[in-house]
Short mmCIF file of C-alpha atoms in Angstrom, two decimals:
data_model
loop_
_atom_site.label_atom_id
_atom_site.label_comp_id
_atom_site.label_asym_id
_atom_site.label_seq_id
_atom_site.Cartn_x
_atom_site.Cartn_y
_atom_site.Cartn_z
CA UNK A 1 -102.10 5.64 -5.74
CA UNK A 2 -98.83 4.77 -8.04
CA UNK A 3 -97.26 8.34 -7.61
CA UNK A 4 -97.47 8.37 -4.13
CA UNK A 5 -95.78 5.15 -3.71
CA UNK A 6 -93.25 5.77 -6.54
CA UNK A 7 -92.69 9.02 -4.27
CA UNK A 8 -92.46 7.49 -1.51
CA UNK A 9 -89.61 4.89 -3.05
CA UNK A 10 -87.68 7.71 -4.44
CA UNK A 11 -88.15 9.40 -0.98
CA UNK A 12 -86.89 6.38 0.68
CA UNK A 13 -83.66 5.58 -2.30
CA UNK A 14 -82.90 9.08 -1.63
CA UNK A 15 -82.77 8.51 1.78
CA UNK A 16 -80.83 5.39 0.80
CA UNK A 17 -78.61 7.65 -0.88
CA UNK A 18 -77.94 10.27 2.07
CA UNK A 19 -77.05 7.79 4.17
CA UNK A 20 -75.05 5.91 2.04
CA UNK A 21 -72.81 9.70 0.90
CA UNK A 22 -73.10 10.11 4.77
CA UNK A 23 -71.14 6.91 5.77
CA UNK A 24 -68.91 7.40 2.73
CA UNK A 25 -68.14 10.99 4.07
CA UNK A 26 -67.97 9.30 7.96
CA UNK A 27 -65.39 6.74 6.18
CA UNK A 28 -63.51 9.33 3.98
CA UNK A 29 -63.07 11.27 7.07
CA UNK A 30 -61.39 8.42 9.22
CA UNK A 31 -58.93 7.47 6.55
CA UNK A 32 -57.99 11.05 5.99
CA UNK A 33 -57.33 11.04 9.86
CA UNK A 34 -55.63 7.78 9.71
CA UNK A 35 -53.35 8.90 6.98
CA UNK A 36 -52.70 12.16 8.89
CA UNK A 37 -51.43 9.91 11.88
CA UNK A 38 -49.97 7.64 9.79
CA UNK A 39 -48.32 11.16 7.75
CA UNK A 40 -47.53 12.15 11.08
CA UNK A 41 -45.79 9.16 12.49
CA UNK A 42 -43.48 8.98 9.31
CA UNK A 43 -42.40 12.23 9.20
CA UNK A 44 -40.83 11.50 13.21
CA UNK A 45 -39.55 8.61 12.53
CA UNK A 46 -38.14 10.06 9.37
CA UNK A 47 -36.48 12.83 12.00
CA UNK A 48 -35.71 10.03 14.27
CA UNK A 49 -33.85 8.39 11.28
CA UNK A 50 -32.19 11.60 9.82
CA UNK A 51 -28.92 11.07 12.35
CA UNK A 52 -28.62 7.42 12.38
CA UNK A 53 -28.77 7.85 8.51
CA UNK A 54 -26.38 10.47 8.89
CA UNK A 55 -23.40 8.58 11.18
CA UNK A 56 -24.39 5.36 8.27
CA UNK A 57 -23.06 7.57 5.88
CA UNK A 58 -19.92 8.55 7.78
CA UNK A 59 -19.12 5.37 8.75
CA UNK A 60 -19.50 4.33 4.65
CA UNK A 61 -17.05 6.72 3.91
CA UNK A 62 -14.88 5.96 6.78
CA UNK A 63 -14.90 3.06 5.77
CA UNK A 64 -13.68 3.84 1.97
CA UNK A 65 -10.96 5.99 3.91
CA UNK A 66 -10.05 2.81 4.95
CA UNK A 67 -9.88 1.13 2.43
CA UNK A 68 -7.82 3.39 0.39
CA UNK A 69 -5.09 3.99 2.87
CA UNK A 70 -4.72 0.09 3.61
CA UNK A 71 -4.40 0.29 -0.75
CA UNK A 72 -1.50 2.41 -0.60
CA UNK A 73 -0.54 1.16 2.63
CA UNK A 74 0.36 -2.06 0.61
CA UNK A 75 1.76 -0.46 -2.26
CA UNK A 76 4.25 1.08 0.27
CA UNK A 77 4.58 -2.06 2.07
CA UNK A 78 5.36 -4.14 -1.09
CA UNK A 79 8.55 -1.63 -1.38
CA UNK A 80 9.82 -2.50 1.45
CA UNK A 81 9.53 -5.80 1.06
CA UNK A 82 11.27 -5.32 -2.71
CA UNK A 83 14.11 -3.41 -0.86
CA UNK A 84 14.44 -5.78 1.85
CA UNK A 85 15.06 -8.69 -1.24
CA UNK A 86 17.53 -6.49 -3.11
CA UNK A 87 19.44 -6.04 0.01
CA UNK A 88 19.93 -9.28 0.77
CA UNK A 89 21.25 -9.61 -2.69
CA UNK A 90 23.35 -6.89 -2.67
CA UNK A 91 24.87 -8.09 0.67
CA UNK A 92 25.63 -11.78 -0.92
CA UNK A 93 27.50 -9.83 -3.95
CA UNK A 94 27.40 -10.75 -7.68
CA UNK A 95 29.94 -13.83 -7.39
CA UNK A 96 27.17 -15.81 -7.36
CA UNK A 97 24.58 -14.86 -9.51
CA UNK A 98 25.51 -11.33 -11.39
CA UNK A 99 22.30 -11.47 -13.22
CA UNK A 100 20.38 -11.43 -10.53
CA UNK A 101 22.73 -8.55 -8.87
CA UNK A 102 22.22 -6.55 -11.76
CA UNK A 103 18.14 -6.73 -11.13
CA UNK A 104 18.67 -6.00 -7.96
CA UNK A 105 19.94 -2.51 -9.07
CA UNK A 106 17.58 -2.15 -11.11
CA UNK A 107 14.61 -2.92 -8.34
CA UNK A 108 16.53 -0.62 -5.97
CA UNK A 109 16.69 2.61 -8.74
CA UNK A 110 13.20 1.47 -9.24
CA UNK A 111 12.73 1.75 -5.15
CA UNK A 112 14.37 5.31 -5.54
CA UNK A 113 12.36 6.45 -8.37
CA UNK A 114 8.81 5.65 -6.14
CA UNK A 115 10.17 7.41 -2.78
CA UNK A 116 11.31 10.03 -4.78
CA UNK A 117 8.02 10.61 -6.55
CA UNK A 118 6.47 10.30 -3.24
CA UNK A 119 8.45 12.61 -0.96
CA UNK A 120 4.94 12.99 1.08
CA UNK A 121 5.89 9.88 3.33
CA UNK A 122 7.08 11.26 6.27
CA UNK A 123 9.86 8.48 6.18
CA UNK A 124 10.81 8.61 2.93
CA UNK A 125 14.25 10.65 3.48
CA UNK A 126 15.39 7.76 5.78
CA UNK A 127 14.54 5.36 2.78
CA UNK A 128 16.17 7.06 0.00
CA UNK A 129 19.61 7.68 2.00
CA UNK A 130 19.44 3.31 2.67
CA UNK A 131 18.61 2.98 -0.90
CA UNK A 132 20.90 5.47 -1.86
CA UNK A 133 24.10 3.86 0.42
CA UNK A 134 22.49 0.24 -1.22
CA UNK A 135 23.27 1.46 -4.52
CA UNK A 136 26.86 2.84 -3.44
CA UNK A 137 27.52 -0.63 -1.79
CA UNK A 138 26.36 -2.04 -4.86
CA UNK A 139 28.59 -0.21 -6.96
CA UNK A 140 31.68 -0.83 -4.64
CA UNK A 141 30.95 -4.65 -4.71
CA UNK A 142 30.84 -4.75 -8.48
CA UNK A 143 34.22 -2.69 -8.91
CA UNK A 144 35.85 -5.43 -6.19
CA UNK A 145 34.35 -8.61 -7.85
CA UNK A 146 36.17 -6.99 -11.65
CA UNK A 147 38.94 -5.90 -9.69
CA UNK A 148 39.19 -9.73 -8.91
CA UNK A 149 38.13 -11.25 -11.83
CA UNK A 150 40.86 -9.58 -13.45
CA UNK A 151 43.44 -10.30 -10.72
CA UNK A 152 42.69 -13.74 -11.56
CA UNK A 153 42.62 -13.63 -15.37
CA UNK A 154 45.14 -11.40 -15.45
CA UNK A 155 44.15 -10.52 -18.72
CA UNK A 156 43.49 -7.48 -21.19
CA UNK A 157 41.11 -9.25 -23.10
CA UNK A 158 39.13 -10.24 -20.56
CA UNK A 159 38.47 -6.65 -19.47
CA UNK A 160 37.17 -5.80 -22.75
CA UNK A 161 35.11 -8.61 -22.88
CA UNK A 162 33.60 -7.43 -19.62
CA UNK A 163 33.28 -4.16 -20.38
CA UNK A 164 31.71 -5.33 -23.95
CA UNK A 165 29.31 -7.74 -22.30
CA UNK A 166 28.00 -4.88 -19.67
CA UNK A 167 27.99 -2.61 -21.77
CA UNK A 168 25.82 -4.32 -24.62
CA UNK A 169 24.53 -7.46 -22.96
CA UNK A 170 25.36 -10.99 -23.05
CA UNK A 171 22.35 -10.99 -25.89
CA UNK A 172 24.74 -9.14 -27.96
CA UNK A 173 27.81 -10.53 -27.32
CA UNK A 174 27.74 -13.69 -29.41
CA UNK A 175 27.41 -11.68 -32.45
CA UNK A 176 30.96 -10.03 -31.31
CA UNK A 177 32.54 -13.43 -31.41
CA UNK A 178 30.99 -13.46 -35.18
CA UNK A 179 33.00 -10.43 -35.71
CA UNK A 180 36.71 -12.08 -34.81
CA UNK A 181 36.59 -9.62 -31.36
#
C-alpha cells in the first residue's frame, strides 16, 4: 500500500506542477500581450511626438538665431551710440577740452575701421561717408582753433611748441623743457 499512495502523491504534485507551468504560461502570455499593447501604444505616441519634437527643435534654434542677431545687433548699436558721442564732441570743438577732441578722433577712426571691416551692413556706406565728413569737420576745426591760437599768441614759438606737443605728446614734452627748447 505505500507505492500506491506515494504514486498517487507524485501523480497529484505533478498535477500540482501542470497546473502551476499552466498558469505561469496563462500569466506569461498576458504580460507578453500587455507589453505588446503597451509596445504598441509607445511606438504612436512616439509618432505622435516625432513633429512636436521636431517644431521644439526649430523653435530652439530659432531661438539661438535670435539670440545671436540681437548680439551683434548690440555690437552695432553700441557704434552708433559711440558715433553719436564723438559727434557731439566734434560739434563743441577742441576749445574746450582738446584731449577729449583728440579721443574723439580716435573713437571715430575706430568707428571707420568696424564699418569698414563690416561692409555687409546694408547701411554701412551711409555711415562711413558721416564718419568720414566727421573726421573732415574734425580736421577743419582743429586747423581753425591753431589758426587762432596763434592769431592770439602771435608767436613762432608757440607753433613749435604745438606742433612738438602733438606731435610727441604732452607726456613727452616736459623732458623738451629739460632740453632748453
Amino acid at each position: 500500500m505505500g507505492v500506491p499512495q506515494a504514486m498517487q502523491a507524485l501523480s497529484e504534485r505533478a498535477g500540482f506542477m501542470r497546473d502551476s507551468m499552466q498558469k505561469s504560461q496563462t500569466i506569461t502570455d498576458n504580460m507578453v500581450a500587455i507589453l505588446g499593447s503597451f509596445d504598441h501604444r509607445l511606438s504612436a505616441l512616439e509618432t505622435a511626438m516625432r513633429p512636436t519634437q521636431i517644431r521644439t527643435h526649430s523653435i530652439r534654434r530659432a531661438h539661438e538665431n535670435i539670440d545671436k542677431t540681437l548680439k551683434a545687433a548690440e555690437v552695432i548699436l553700441g557704434q552708433f551710440d559711440l558715433m553719436r558721442k564723438a559727434e557731439a564732441k566734434i560739434l563743441r570743438g577742441p576749445h574746450e577740452d582738446l584731449e577729449s577732441y583728440l579721443e574723439a578722433i580716435d573713437q571715430l577712426r575706430s568707428i571707420v575701421r568696424f564699418f569698414s571691416s563690416n561692409k555687409s551692413f546694408k547701411s554701412s556706406g551711409g555711415i562711413l561717408n558721416h564718419t568720414n565728413s566727421l573726421l573732415a569737420k574734425s580736421i577743419s576745426k582743429l586747423e581753425d582753433e591753431f589758426k587762432q591760437l596763434l592769431t592770439i599768441t602771435g608767436s613762432f614759438s608757440f607753433y613749435i611748441h604745438c606742433c612738438i606737443t602733438f606731435v610727441l605728446g604732452a607726456d613727452n614734452l616736459l623732458s623738451l623743457h629739460f632740453l632748453g627748447y
